[in-house]
Short mmCIF file of C-alpha atoms and ligand atoms in Angstrom, two decimals:
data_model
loop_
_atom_site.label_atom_id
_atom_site.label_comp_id
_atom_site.label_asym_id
_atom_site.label_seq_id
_atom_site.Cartn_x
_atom_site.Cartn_y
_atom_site.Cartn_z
CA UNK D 1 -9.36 -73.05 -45.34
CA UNK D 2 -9.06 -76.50 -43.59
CA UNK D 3 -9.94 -74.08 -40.13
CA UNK D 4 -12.68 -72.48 -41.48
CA UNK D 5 -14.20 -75.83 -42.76
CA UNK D 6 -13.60 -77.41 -39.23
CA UNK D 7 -14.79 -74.78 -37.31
CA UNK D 8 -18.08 -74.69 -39.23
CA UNK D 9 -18.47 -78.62 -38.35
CA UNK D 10 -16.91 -79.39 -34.66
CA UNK D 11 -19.29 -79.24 -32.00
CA UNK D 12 -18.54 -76.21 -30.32
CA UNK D 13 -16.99 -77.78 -27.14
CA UNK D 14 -14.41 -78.99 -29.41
CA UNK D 15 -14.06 -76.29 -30.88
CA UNK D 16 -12.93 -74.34 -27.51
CA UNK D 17 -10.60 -77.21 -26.55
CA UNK D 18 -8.77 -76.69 -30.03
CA UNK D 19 -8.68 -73.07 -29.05
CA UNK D 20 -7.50 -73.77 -25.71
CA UNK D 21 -4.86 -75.97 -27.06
CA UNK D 22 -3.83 -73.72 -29.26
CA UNK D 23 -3.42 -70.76 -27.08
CA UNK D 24 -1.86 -73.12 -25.02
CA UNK D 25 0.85 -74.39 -27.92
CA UNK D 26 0.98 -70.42 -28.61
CA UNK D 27 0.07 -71.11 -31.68
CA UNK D 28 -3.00 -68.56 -31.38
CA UNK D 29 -3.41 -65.76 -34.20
CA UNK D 30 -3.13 -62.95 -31.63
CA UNK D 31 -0.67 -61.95 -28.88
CA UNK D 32 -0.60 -59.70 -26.11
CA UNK D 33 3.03 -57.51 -27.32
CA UNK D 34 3.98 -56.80 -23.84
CA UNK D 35 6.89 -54.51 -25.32
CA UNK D 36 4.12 -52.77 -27.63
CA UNK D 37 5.52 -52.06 -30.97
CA UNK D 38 9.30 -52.38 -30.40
CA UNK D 39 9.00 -55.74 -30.69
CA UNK D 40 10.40 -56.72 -34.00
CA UNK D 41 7.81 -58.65 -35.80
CA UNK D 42 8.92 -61.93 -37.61
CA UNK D 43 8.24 -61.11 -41.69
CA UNK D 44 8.36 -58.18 -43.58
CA UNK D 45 4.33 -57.01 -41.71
CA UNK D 46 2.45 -55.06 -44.38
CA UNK D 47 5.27 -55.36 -46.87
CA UNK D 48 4.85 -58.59 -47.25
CA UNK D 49 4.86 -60.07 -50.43
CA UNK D 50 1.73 -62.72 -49.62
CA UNK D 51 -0.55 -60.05 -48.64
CA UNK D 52 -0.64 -58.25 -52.32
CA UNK D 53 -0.88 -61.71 -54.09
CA UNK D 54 -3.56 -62.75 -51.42
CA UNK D 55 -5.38 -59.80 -52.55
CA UNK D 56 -4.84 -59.77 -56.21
CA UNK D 57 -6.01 -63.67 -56.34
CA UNK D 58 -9.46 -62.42 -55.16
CA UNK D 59 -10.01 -59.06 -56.36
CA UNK D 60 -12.02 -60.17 -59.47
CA UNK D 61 -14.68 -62.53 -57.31
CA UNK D 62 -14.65 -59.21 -55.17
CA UNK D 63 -15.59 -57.32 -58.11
CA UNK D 64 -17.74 -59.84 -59.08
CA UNK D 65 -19.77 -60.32 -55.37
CA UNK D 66 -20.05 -56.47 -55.26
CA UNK D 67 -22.00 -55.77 -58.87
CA UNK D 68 -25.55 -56.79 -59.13
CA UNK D 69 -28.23 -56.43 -55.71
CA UNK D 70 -27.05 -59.85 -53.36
CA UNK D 71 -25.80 -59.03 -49.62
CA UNK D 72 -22.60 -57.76 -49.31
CA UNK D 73 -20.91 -60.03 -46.45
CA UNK D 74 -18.06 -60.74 -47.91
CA UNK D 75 -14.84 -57.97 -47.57
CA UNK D 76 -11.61 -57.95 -50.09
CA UNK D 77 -10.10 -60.34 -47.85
CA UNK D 78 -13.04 -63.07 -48.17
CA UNK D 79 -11.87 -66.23 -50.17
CA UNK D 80 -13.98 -66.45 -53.28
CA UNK D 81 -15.70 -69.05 -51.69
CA UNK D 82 -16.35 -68.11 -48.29
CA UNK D 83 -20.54 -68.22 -47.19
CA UNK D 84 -21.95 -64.53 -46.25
CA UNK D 85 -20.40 -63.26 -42.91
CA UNK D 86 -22.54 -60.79 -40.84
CA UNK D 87 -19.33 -58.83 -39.46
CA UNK D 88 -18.25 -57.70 -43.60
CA UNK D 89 -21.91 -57.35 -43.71
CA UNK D 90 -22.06 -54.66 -40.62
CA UNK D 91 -18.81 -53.05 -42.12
CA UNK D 92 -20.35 -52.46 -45.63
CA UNK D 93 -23.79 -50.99 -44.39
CA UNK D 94 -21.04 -48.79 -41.53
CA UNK D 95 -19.90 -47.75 -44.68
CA UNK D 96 -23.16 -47.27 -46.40
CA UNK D 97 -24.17 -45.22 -43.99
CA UNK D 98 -21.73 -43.15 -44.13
CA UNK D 99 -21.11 -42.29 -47.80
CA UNK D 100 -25.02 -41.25 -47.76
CA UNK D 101 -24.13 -38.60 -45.07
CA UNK D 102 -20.98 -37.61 -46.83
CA UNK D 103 -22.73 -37.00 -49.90
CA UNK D 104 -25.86 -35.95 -49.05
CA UNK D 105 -27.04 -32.68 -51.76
CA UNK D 106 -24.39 -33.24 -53.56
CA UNK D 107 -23.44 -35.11 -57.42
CA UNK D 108 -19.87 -35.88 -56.55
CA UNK D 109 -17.30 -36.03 -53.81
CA UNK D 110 -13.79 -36.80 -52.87
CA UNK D 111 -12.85 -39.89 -50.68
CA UNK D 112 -9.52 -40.76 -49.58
CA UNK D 113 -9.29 -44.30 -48.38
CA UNK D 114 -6.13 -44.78 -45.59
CA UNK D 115 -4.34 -48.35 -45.95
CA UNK D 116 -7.01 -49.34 -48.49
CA UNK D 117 -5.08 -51.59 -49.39
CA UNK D 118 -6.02 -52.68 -53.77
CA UNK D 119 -9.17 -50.22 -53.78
CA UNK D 120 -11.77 -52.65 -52.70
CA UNK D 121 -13.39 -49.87 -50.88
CA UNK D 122 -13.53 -48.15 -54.13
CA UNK D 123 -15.05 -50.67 -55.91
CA UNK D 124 -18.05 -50.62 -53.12
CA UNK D 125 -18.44 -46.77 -52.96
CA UNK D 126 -18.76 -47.38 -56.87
CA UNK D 127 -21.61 -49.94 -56.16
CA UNK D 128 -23.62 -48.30 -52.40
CA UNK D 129 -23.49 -44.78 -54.55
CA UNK D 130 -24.08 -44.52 -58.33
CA UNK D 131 -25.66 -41.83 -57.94
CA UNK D 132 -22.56 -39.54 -57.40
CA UNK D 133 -19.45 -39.40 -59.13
CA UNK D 134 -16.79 -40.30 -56.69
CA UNK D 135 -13.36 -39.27 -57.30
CA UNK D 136 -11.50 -42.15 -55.15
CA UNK D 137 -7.92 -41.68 -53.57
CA UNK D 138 -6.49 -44.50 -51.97
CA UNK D 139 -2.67 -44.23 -49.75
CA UNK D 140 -1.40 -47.58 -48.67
CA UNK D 141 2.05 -48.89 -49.03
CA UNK D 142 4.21 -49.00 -52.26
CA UNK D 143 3.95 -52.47 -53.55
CA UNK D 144 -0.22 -52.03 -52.53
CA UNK D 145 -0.75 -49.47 -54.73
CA UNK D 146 1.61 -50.05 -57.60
CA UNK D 147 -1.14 -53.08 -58.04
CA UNK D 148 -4.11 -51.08 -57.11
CA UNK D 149 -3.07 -49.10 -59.98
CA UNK D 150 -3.19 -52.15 -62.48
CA UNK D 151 -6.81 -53.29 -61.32
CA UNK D 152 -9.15 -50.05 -60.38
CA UNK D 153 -9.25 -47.69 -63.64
CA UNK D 154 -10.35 -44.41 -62.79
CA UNK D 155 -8.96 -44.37 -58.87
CA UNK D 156 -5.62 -42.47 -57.78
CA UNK D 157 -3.44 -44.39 -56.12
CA UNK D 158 -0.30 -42.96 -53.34
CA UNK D 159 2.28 -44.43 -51.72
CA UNK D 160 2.91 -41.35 -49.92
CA UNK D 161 1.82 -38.58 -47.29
CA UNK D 162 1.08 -36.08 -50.48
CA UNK D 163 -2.47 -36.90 -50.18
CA UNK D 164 -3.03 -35.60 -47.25
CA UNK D 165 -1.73 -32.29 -48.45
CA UNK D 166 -5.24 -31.92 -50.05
CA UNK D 167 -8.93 -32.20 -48.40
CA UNK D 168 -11.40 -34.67 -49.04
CA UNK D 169 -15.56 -34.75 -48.35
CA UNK D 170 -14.81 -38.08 -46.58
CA UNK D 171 -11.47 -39.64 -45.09
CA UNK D 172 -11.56 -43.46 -44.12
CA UNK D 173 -9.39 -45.41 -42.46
CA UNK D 174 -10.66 -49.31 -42.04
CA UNK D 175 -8.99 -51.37 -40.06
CA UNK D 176 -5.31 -49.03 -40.56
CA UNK D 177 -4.94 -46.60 -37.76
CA UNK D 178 -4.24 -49.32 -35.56
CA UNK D 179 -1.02 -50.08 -37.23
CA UNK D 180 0.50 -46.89 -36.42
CA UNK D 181 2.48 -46.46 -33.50
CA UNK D 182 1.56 -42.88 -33.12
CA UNK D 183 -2.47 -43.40 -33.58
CA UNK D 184 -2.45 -39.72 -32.13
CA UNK D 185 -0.19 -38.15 -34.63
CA UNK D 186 -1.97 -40.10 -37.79
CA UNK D 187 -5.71 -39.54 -36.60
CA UNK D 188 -4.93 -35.19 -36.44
CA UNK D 189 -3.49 -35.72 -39.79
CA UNK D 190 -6.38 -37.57 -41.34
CA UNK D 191 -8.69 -35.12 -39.49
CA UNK D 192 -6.71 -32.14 -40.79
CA UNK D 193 -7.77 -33.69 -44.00
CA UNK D 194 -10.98 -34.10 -44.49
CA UNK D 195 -13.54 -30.99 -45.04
CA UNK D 196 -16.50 -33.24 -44.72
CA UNK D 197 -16.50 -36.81 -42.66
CA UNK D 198 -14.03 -39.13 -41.27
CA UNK D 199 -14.87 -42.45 -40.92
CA UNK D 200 -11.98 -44.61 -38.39
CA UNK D 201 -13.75 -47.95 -38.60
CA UNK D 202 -12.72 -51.79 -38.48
CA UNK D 203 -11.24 -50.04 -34.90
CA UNK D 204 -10.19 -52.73 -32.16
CA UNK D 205 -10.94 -51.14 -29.14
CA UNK D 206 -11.07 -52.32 -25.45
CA UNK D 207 -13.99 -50.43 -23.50
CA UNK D 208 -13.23 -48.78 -19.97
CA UNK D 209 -10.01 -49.85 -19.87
CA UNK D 210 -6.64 -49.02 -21.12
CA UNK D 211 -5.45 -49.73 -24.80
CA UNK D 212 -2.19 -52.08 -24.98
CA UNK D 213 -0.40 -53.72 -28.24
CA UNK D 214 -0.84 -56.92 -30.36
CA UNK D 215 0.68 -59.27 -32.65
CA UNK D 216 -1.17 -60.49 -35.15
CA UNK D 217 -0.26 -63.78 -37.16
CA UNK D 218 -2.72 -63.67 -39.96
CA UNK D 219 -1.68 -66.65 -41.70
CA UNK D 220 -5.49 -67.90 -41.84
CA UNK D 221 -6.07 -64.74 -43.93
CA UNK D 222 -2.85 -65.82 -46.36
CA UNK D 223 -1.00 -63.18 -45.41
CA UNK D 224 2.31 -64.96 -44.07
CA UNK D 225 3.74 -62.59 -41.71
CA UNK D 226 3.15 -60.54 -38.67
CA UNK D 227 2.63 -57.15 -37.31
CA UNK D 228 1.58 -55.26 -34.66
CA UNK D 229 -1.04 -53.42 -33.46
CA UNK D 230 -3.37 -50.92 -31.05
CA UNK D 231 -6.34 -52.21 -29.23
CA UNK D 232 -7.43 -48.65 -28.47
CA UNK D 233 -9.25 -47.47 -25.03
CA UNK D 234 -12.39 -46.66 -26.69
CA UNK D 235 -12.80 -43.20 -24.33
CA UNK D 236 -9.47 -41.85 -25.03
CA UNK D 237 -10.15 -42.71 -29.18
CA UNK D 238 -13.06 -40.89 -28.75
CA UNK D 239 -11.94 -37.82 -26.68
CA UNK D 240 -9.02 -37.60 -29.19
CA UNK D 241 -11.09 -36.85 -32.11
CA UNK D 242 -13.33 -34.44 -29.74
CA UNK D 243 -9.81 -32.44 -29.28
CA UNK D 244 -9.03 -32.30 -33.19
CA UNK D 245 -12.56 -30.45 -33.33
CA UNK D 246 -13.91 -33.18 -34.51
CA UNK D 247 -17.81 -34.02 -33.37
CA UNK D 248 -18.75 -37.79 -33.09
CA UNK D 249 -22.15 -38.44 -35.26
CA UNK D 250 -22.66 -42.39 -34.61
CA UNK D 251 -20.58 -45.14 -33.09
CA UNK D 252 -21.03 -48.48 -34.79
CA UNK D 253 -20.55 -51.75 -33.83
CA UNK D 254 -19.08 -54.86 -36.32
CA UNK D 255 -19.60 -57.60 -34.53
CA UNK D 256 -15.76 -58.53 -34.70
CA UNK D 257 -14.02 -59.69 -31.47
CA UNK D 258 -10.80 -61.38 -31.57
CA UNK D 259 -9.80 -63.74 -28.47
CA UNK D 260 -6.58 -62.47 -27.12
CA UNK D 261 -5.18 -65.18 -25.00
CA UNK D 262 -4.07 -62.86 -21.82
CA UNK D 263 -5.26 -60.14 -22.69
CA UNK D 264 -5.84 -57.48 -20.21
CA UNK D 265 -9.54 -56.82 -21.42
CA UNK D 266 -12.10 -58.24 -23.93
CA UNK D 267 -10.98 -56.15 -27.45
CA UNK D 268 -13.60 -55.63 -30.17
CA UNK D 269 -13.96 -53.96 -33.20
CA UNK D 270 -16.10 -50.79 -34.10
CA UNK D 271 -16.63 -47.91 -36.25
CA UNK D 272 -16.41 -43.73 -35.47
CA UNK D 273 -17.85 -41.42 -37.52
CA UNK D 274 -16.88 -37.81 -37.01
CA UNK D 275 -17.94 -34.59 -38.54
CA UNK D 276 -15.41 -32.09 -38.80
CA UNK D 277 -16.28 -28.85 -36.95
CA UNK D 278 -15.72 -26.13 -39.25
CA UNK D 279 -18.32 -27.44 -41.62
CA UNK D 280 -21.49 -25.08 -41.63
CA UNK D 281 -24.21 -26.13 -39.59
CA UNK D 282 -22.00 -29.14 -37.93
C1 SAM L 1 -6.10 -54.76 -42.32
S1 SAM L 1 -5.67 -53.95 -43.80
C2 SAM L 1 -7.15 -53.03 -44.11
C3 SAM L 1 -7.45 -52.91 -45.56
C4 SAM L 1 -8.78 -52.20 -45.86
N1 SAM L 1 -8.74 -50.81 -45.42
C5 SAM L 1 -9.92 -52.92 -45.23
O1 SAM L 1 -10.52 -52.41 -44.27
O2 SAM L 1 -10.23 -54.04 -45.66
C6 SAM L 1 -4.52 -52.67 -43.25
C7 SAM L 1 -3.99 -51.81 -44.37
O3 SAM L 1 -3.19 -50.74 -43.82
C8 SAM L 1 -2.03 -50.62 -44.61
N2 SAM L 1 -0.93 -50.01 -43.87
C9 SAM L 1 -0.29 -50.50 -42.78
N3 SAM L 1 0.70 -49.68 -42.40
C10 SAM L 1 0.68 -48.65 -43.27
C11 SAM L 1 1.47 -47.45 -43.42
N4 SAM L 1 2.48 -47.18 -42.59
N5 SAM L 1 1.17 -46.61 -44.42
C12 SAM L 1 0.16 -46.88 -45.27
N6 SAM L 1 -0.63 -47.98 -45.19
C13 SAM L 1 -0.36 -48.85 -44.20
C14 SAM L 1 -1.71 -52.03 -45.02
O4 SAM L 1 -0.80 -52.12 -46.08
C15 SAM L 1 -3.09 -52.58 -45.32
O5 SAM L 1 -3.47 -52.37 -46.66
#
């Protein structure tokens, strides 16, 4: 909070010398994991017990922000508080977007959200579509969803790989395949999954260039721990879902880029949406 506040106010050459200082202090909220994700990250990462109360303690502003017709810059993560941000902005209209192609012709569809964390994605499907009846599946981790369960009525909830037994008219993953290790293995299982769409967005990639590993200390967030993740070569993300048989429809950009002190390339974030091939007419 007392960042955000100061950011908004310091003229922006002191605002780079605090961020020079900081990287400097290694104090920065991103790392370059030269020993990619065998590094053991300090905290319990996505288990961790701050990042389900951070979430809980603004789910009902969330709920709140997303009913009625204002902008929707604000994400799940947003405190109650915070002014309109163009980058949640980009990622709910990505989203938008998509959930009109997914359901085009059609009065209801399935969507399985990957690491979606409470449901908040949910709740905005709810709001972008009312049209259609959206029978929403979100997988995250245990103590995620046994919570997700207490707050979004009418949603299914797993803490397990079950889901993907199924297929769905629209598979997302925001900001989640970068966590796993094996992006290659998860991306053919969520594309093995969906009959419809699948939407990998909230994506740090690097363009032209190899992908490498982060840390992440997302303590600005609240979330009082660590973890790692991909910053993806952009090419090989896409030719990866090309070889699942999946065909790219629109590449998005969100505006997002995280200063990686030593990085080996500028990462940023973006947004795929695929088609999967065996659908008529694809
Ligand atoms: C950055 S959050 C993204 C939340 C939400 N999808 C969004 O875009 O705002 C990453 C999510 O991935 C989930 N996640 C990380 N590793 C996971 C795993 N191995 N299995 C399931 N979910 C995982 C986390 O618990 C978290 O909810």
């Amino acid at each position: 909070m007392a960042a955000r506040i100061l950011s908004r106010w310091l003229p922006p050459v002191l605002a780079d010398a605090a961020r020079a200082l900081r990287d400097a202090m290694g104090t920065s909220e991103w790392h370059v994991a030269p020993d990619g994700f065998t590094r053991t990250p300090r905290g319990a990462g996505w288990e961790d017990e701050s990042i389900v109360a951070t979430q809980a303690a603004r789910w009902a502003a969330y709920v709140q922000r997303t009913a009625g017709t204002g902008p929707l810059g604000f994400s799940g993560e947003s405190e109650s508080d915070a002014p309109q941000d163009d980058v949640a902005h980009n990622s709910a209209m990505v989203f938008a977007y998509t959930l009109a192609r997914a359901s085009h012709g059609r009065e209801r569809m399935a969507l399985l959200d990957w690491g979606g964390g409470l449901g908040q994605y949910g709740v905005l499907a709810r709001a972008l579509m009312p049209e259609v009846e959206i029978d929403y599946h979100c997988r995250d981790l245990a103590h995620l969803a046994a919570r997700g369960r207490t707050l979004l009525a009418g949603a299914t909830f797993h803490d397990d790989d079950t889901c993907l037994a199924r297929r769905y008219d629209l598979v997302l993953a925001s900001s989640s395949l970068q966590y796993h290790e094996d992006w290659r293995g998860a991306l053919a299982k969520l594309a093995a999954a969906t009959e419809g769409f699948l939407l990998v967005t909230r994506m740090p990639v690097t363009l032209s260039a190899p992908g490498y590993v982060v840390v992440q200390r997302p303590h600005r967030h609240g979330y009082m721990t660590e973890y790692p993740g991909w910053v993806l070569d952009r090419d090989e993300l896409i030719s990866a879902g090309g070889a699942l048989g999946l065909v790219l429809q629109r590449e998005f950009l969100i505006g997002e880029r995280p200063r990686i002190p030593g990085a080996p390339s500028p990462c940023e974030y973006r947004g795929f949406l695929w088609r999967a091939e065996r659908v008529a007419g694809a």
